[in-house]
Amino acid sequence: MEEQDKLLNEVTQREYQYGFYTDIEMDIIEKGLNEDVVRTIWEKKNEPDFMLEFRLNAYRKWLKMEMPDWAYLKIPPIDFQAISYFAAPKKKPQYESLDEVDPELLETFNKLGIPLEEQKHLAGVAVDAVIDSVSVKTTFKETLAEKGIIFCSFSEALQEHPDLVKKYIGMAVPVGDNYFAALNSAVFSDGSFCYIPKGVRCPMELSTYFRINAANTGQFERTLIVADEGSYVSYLEGCTAPMRDENQLHAAVVEIIALDNAEVKYSTVQNWYPGDKDGKGGIYNFVTKRGVCRGVSSKISWTQVETGSAITWKYPSCILLGDNSVGEFYSVALTNHHQQADTGTKMIHIGKNTKSTIVSKGISAGVSDNSYRGLVKVLPGAVNSRNFSQCDSLLMGDKCGAHTFPYIEVGNKSSIVEHEATTSKIGEDQIFYCNQRGISTEDAIGMIVNGYAREVLNKLPMEFAVEAQKLLAISLEGSVG
Amino acid sequence: MLSIKNLCVSIEGKEILNGINLEIKPGEIHAIMGPNGSGKSTLANVLAGREDYEITAGEITYMGEDLMEMAPEDRARKGIFLSFQYPVEIPGVPMVNFLKTAVNEHRKFKGEKPLTAGEFLKVMREKKALVEMDTELTNRSVNEGFSGGEKKKNEIFQMALLEPKLSILDETDSGLDIDALRTVAHGVNALRSKDNATIVVTHYQRLLDYIVPDHVHVLLKGRIVKSAGKELALELEEKGYDWIKKENGEQV
Ligand SMILES: Nc1ncnc2c1ncn2[C@@H]1O[C@H](COP(=O)(O)OP(=O)(O)OP(=O)(O)O)[C@@H](O)[C@H]1O
Ligand SMILES: [Mg+2]
């Protein structure tokens, strides 16, 4: 009991200490974007000098760039001057109790099996001290510190570990890489930073921690993960609960650096609000995710389950620089109603004997459009490299679209690139077969779709694989028969 | 148990069944024979609740209830089992998951507690022995890569697990080798009781040597044109369908 009281005390007094978002007093600055705004962000956040240069450089590049139009997406015009580029202070809880929350949202939470306390957090209900999760967080943080692992908000990292950030920021995604990455580099508000020291195996999925904070993710987030020589980390981003946000545009950047013999496994479950059945009000998600396998025999593995957002523009990629390095991309992207997704990967083979694997499973329903876009590029020096790509599309109904855009460039003769693609329709026969065994149509669809995506789901950490399975089934409710 | 009156069914405007009448009592075995395309599978599918068909007339009563009002999954839960002529593959869905879900749906419907994984595996082992189902097969995805005969065996294995009241076996014998045919037939007989009934759709007398029918019906162009005892199957084996077609005024 005493233990609990102590904990409770700690919690109420230092609620944000273990969170990702430093609780700075913030005022919203004028809408619009110019050099002064960039400067103000830097000033207010009290960042080191190199960050001003970084941000301004990015802003100047962004000014000269145009929004990309090559994706198979219909993107409504975005007024970048109508956005306020400084993170608003944390919202006050909107509700006093769960009774006030949209019952439909609660039903989804229940179907996903999200614990009650977490439901409150996600729905924006005032929460009492969440003993469980906070105590988990505390022990968590201690365990990490013992191993010398740094895991904190980006703002904190800039204060506490500026040299590390300076050394690696922009290494995977240069400021002028693309329109949205440039914008993010100029104005990003916060995000997370993770450093695993030499030879350390991170003893837990960096996920429980993140999940609690997931509801507060910013509009322009930045994540930097550095795995030093011989280290390993598995990192999970996102949340299966449907996430609403008043900001329509999201442009995040994730960078991963893996040094010699290091391995990073990055898993995402993305379920941003996709808009209503007519597609109104959904989130536009333009993300740049890239990992550099800098060291020999390093490995970066992306696993993503994408079910949300009105528009998804996302290509988690690997630059295989070190000899014998390995890149992997496992993806399930589901679109329903009016959702549009253009997603895939780039595998750039530079080092010798580099290997990459791509497994993409698209699922389209309703009147949605789902595209896979992938580049496999093997440079002349990347001798004896290998790629295997498998891109499957599953269609539900006949009003949706599935598209595959593979680009393959091989610069030497000793490398082998294989590409396989299939398109299939969810079978009435399969559904009827399940029905005939006493399984409802809804459950049957969930089962069939999960079977189709199994290869990718198997790559997720166990706990999230289970949630992701439910999520796929729920996202397709009412889409057949 | 099952009563079909004047059942007329069409698909895409084409009439396939026109006026089927059939009465099935608990404990009985009915064989349905007839040339290719005469509508046997259509009848089986309509009973199981497949939606592609338009029922233009007639009524079907199952255990005192209007069958047409029931969703296919409810028919299954209420004891109707169809052994498919062409069982489908469901890639990535492990047999064990599929079967456990099916069994537990049946249990839920009856108000019974769901079986745990351990309990289920035990039941599964028993039933596997009944039809000599290979463990290697139950470790795969549903029907994936199964040979024709293995698929049919798998159907009867599922029948054993679900313990239906009315089983409809649509050409379960085709594709089975001689030994498998005997095993499967033995399994079906072992599951027989005075409370359940079986409809056997087949082209061959061979199966009926093992599963002995009480009644044999001949389906021709969507109608049952002849019904008799088991000796009718022998007669058909010997003479084919021409004489029946002639009797029904068809040009042969
Ligand atoms: N989906 C469909 N569209 C059009 N015609 C169909 C369809 N399904 C069945 N038919 C037609 O209905 C008729 C009866 O088919 P059914 O499968 O019931 O025959 P069957 O007696 O089972 O034949 P078999 O002995 O070859 O299995 C056939 O002429 C078939 O072509
Ligand atoms: Mg047939």
Coordinates of C-alpha atoms in Angstrom, one line a residue, chain A residues 4 7-12 15 18 115-122 125-138 212:
Chain A
Q4 CA 1.4 2.5 -4.1
L7 CA 4.0 5.8 -6.7
L8 CA 0.9 7.8 -6.8
N9 CA 2.6 10.7 -5.3
E10 CA 5.4 10.5 -7.8
V11 CA 3.0 10.2 -10.6
T12 CA 0.9 13.2 -9.8
E15 CA 3.5 13.3 -14.6
Y18 CA 8.6 10.2 -18.2
P115 CA -7.7 -1.6 -21.5
L116 CA -10.1 0.9 -19.9
E117 CA -7.5 3.3 -18.6
E118 CA -5.9 3.5 -22.0
Q119 CA -9.2 4.1 -23.6
K120 CA -9.7 7.1 -21.5
H121 CA -6.3 8.4 -22.4
L122 CA -6.9 7.9 -26.1
V125 CA -10.9 11.7 -20.9
A126 CA -9.4 13.1 -17.7
V127 CA -7.3 10.2 -16.2
D128 CA -6.4 9.6 -12.7
A129 CA -2.9 8.5 -12.1
V130 CA -2.5 5.5 -14.3
I131 CA -0.6 3.4 -11.9
D132 CA 0.1 0.5 -14.1
S133 CA 1.4 2.2 -17.1
V134 CA 3.4 4.8 -15.1
S135 CA 5.1 2.2 -12.9
V136 CA 5.8 0.2 -16.0
K137 CA 7.3 3.3 -17.5
T138 CA 9.5 4.0 -14.4
I212 CA 0.9 5.6 -23.9

